Amino acid sequence: MKRILVAEDNDSNYMLMTYILRNHYEFFRAKNGQEAVDIAPVEKPDLILMDIKMPIKNGLQATAEIKALMPDIPIVALTANAFDSDRQAAIEAGCSDFLSKPINAARCLETLKELLGE
């Protein structure tokens, strides 16, 4: 089963992601961008769902650092900011795709399957 790192500081948003992922993937959590940077190379997830606004290190900074270490890992930005400039910033940081909050479960699973080659 594919493993997903969910980098999300908000407990209710994380609970929603667990509900969406639970029957399809193994998953684990980082509560901020720095934890995501620390955990990703050790746990080697198949994909990362990255909240953009997090404490300590934001998702764009964390994405850039993780991509420097693990250039092939797909990272999907999760954000409440759905402007084109936000999408562009996520892509420039190294994100493979972008999902806006509130997360649509069907769209999320479709994106994950596509990026994971399922």
PDB file of C-alpha atoms in Angstrom:
ATOM      1  CA  MET A   1       0.000   0.000   0.000  1.00  0.00           C
ATOM      2  CA  LYS A   2       1.319   3.460  -0.924  1.00  0.00           C
ATOM      3  CA  ARG A   3       2.360   5.723   1.954  1.00  0.00           C
ATOM      4  CA  ILE A   4       1.483   9.397   2.170  1.00  0.00           C
ATOM      5  CA  LEU A   5       2.955  12.064   4.423  1.00  0.00           C
ATOM      6  CA  VAL A   6       0.283  14.595   5.365  1.00  0.00           C
ATOM      7  CA  ALA A   7       1.955  17.850   6.397  1.00  0.00           C
ATOM      8  CA  GLU A   8      -0.891  19.682   8.125  1.00  0.00           C
ATOM      9  CA  ASP A   9      -0.844  21.749  11.319  1.00  0.00           C
ATOM     10  CA  ASN A  10      -4.624  22.034  11.741  1.00  0.00           C
ATOM     11  CA  ASP A  11      -6.157  19.037  13.549  1.00  0.00           C
ATOM     12  CA  SER A  12      -9.578  19.283  11.864  1.00  0.00           C
ATOM     13  CA  ASN A  13      -8.008  19.497   8.392  1.00  0.00           C
ATOM     14  CA  TYR A  14      -5.821  16.491   9.226  1.00  0.00           C
ATOM     15  CA  MET A  15      -8.898  14.546  10.383  1.00  0.00           C
ATOM     16  CA  LEU A  16     -10.603  15.296   7.067  1.00  0.00           C
ATOM     17  CA  MET A  17      -7.556  14.005   5.186  1.00  0.00           C
ATOM     18  CA  THR A  18      -7.527  10.796   7.263  1.00  0.00           C
ATOM     19  CA  TYR A  19     -11.179  10.276   6.359  1.00  0.00           C
ATOM     20  CA  ILE A  20     -10.402  10.705   2.645  1.00  0.00           C
ATOM     21  CA  LEU A  21      -7.253   8.531   2.673  1.00  0.00           C
ATOM     22  CA  ARG A  22      -8.106   5.783   5.171  1.00  0.00           C
ATOM     23  CA  ASN A  23      -9.408   3.130   2.763  1.00  0.00           C
ATOM     24  CA  HIS A  24      -6.819   3.786   0.058  1.00  0.00           C
ATOM     25  CA  TYR A  25      -3.427   4.618   1.569  1.00  0.00           C
ATOM     26  CA  GLU A  26      -1.243   4.352   4.635  1.00  0.00           C
ATOM     27  CA  PHE A  27      -0.544   7.822   5.981  1.00  0.00           C
ATOM     28  CA  PHE A  28       1.323   9.651   8.702  1.00  0.00           C
ATOM     29  CA  ARG A  29       1.581  13.252   9.800  1.00  0.00           C
ATOM     30  CA  ALA A  30       3.954  16.165  10.123  1.00  0.00           C
ATOM     31  CA  LYS A  31       2.545  19.081  12.134  1.00  0.00           C
ATOM     32  CA  ASN A  32       4.706  21.762  10.521  1.00  0.00           C
ATOM     33  CA  GLY A  33       7.030  22.298   7.592  1.00  0.00           C
ATOM     34  CA  GLN A  34      10.189  21.531   9.536  1.00  0.00           C
ATOM     35  CA  GLU A  35       8.767  18.177  10.692  1.00  0.00           C
ATOM     36  CA  ALA A  36       7.950  17.375   7.048  1.00  0.00           C
ATOM     37  CA  VAL A  37      11.540  18.134   6.017  1.00  0.00           C
ATOM     38  CA  ASP A  38      12.858  15.972   8.863  1.00  0.00           C
ATOM     39  CA  ILE A  39      10.446  13.044   8.374  1.00  0.00           C
ATOM     40  CA  ALA A  40      10.344  12.713   4.555  1.00  0.00           C
ATOM     41  CA  PRO A  41      13.913  11.412   3.964  1.00  0.00           C
ATOM     42  CA  VAL A  42      13.607   8.957   6.863  1.00  0.00           C
ATOM     43  CA  GLU A  43      10.123   7.578   6.179  1.00  0.00           C
ATOM     44  CA  LYS A  44      10.374   7.831   2.359  1.00  0.00           C
ATOM     45  CA  PRO A  45       6.674   8.362   1.586  1.00  0.00           C
ATOM     46  CA  ASP A  46       5.382   7.768  -1.935  1.00  0.00           C
ATOM     47  CA  LEU A  47       3.733  11.212  -1.979  1.00  0.00           C
ATOM     48  CA  ILE A  48       3.383  14.272   0.261  1.00  0.00           C
ATOM     49  CA  LEU A  49       0.266  16.354   0.825  1.00  0.00           C
ATOM     50  CA  MET A  50       1.676  19.734   1.883  1.00  0.00           C
ATOM     51  CA  ASP A  51      -0.318  22.456   3.608  1.00  0.00           C
ATOM     52  CA  ILE A  52       1.125  25.799   2.552  1.00  0.00           C
ATOM     53  CA  LYS A  53       0.491  27.884   5.682  1.00  0.00           C
ATOM     54  CA  MET A  54       2.175  26.142   8.620  1.00  0.00           C
ATOM     55  CA  PRO A  55       4.243  27.248  11.590  1.00  0.00           C
ATOM     56  CA  ILE A  56       8.038  27.048  11.902  1.00  0.00           C
ATOM     57  CA  LYS A  57       8.523  26.514   8.154  1.00  0.00           C
ATOM     58  CA  ASN A  58       5.802  27.080   5.569  1.00  0.00           C
ATOM     59  CA  GLY A  59       4.875  24.512   2.956  1.00  0.00           C
ATOM     60  CA  LEU A  60       6.664  26.280   0.103  1.00  0.00           C
ATOM     61  CA  GLN A  61       9.953  26.355   2.021  1.00  0.00           C
ATOM     62  CA  ALA A  62       9.499  22.736   3.104  1.00  0.00           C
ATOM     63  CA  THR A  63       8.687  21.656  -0.466  1.00  0.00           C
ATOM     64  CA  ALA A  64      11.827  23.274  -1.855  1.00  0.00           C
ATOM     65  CA  GLU A  65      14.006  21.595   0.800  1.00  0.00           C
ATOM     66  CA  ILE A  66      12.399  18.172   0.334  1.00  0.00           C
ATOM     67  CA  LYS A  67      12.673  18.375  -3.468  1.00  0.00           C
ATOM     68  CA  ALA A  68      16.401  19.141  -3.103  1.00  0.00           C
ATOM     69  CA  LEU A  69      16.768  15.854  -1.183  1.00  0.00           C
ATOM     70  CA  MET A  70      14.119  13.799  -2.994  1.00  0.00           C
ATOM     71  CA  PRO A  71      13.655  15.306  -6.474  1.00  0.00           C
ATOM     72  CA  ASP A  72      11.258  12.633  -7.755  1.00  0.00           C
ATOM     73  CA  ILE A  73       8.701  12.684  -4.928  1.00  0.00           C
ATOM     74  CA  PRO A  74       5.305  14.085  -5.899  1.00  0.00           C
ATOM     75  CA  ILE A  75       4.151  16.876  -3.577  1.00  0.00           C
ATOM     76  CA  VAL A  76       0.600  18.227  -3.686  1.00  0.00           C
ATOM     77  CA  ALA A  77       0.026  21.703  -2.245  1.00  0.00           C
ATOM     78  CA  LEU A  78      -3.048  22.117  -0.028  1.00  0.00           C
ATOM     79  CA  THR A  79      -4.203  25.668   0.579  1.00  0.00           C
ATOM     80  CA  ALA A  80      -7.215  27.836   1.242  1.00  0.00           C
ATOM     81  CA  ASN A  81      -5.697  30.420  -1.117  1.00  0.00           C
ATOM     82  CA  ALA A  82      -6.906  29.497  -4.593  1.00  0.00           C
ATOM     83  CA  PHE A  83      -5.477  32.399  -6.578  1.00  0.00           C
ATOM     84  CA  ASP A  84      -3.387  31.771  -9.700  1.00  0.00           C
ATOM     85  CA  SER A  85      -0.414  33.406  -7.956  1.00  0.00           C
ATOM     86  CA  ASP A  86      -0.666  30.849  -5.123  1.00  0.00           C
ATOM     87  CA  ARG A  87      -0.794  27.995  -7.616  1.00  0.00           C
ATOM     88  CA  GLN A  88       2.214  29.424  -9.467  1.00  0.00           C
ATOM     89  CA  ALA A  89       4.213  29.819  -6.221  1.00  0.00           C
ATOM     90  CA  ALA A  90       3.477  26.183  -5.318  1.00  0.00           C
ATOM     91  CA  ILE A  91       4.584  24.927  -8.737  1.00  0.00           C
ATOM     92  CA  GLU A  92       7.742  27.067  -8.593  1.00  0.00           C
ATOM     93  CA  ALA A  93       8.578  25.612  -5.167  1.00  0.00           C
ATOM     94  CA  GLY A  94       8.395  22.112  -6.678  1.00  0.00           C
ATOM     95  CA  CYS A  95       4.804  20.982  -6.132  1.00  0.00           C
ATOM     96  CA  SER A  96       3.409  18.555  -8.684  1.00  0.00           C
ATOM     97  CA  ASP A  97      -0.182  19.700  -8.231  1.00  0.00           C
ATOM     98  CA  PHE A  98      -2.385  21.978  -6.174  1.00  0.00           C
ATOM     99  CA  LEU A  99      -5.654  21.327  -4.310  1.00  0.00           C
ATOM    100  CA  SER A 100      -7.636  24.145  -2.748  1.00  0.00           C
ATOM    101  CA  LYS A 101      -9.431  23.866   0.573  1.00  0.00           C
ATOM    102  CA  PRO A 102     -11.990  22.783   1.417  1.00  0.00           C
ATOM    103  CA  ILE A 103     -10.656  19.594  -0.135  1.00  0.00           C
ATOM    104  CA  ASN A 104     -12.964  17.738  -2.499  1.00  0.00           C
ATOM    105  CA  ALA A 105     -12.493  14.030  -1.653  1.00  0.00           C
ATOM    106  CA  ALA A 106     -13.084  12.707  -5.182  1.00  0.00           C
ATOM    107  CA  ARG A 107     -10.743  15.286  -6.738  1.00  0.00           C
ATOM    108  CA  CYS A 108      -8.102  14.550  -4.094  1.00  0.00           C
ATOM    109  CA  LEU A 109      -8.171  10.784  -4.686  1.00  0.00           C
ATOM    110  CA  GLU A 110      -8.147  11.276  -8.458  1.00  0.00           C
ATOM    111  CA  THR A 111      -5.067  13.525  -8.169  1.00  0.00           C
ATOM    112  CA  LEU A 112      -3.261  11.043  -5.909  1.00  0.00           C
ATOM    113  CA  LYS A 113      -3.974   8.093  -8.201  1.00  0.00           C
ATOM    114  CA  GLU A 114      -2.719  10.049 -11.184  1.00  0.00           C
ATOM    115  CA  LEU A 115       0.509  11.152  -9.469  1.00  0.00           C
ATOM    116  CA  LEU A 116       1.140   7.686  -8.018  1.00  0.00           C
ATOM    117  CA  GLY A 117       0.563   5.978 -11.370  1.00  0.00           C
ATOM    118  CA  GLU A 118      -2.364   3.926 -10.137  1.00  0.00           C
TER     119      GLU A 118
END
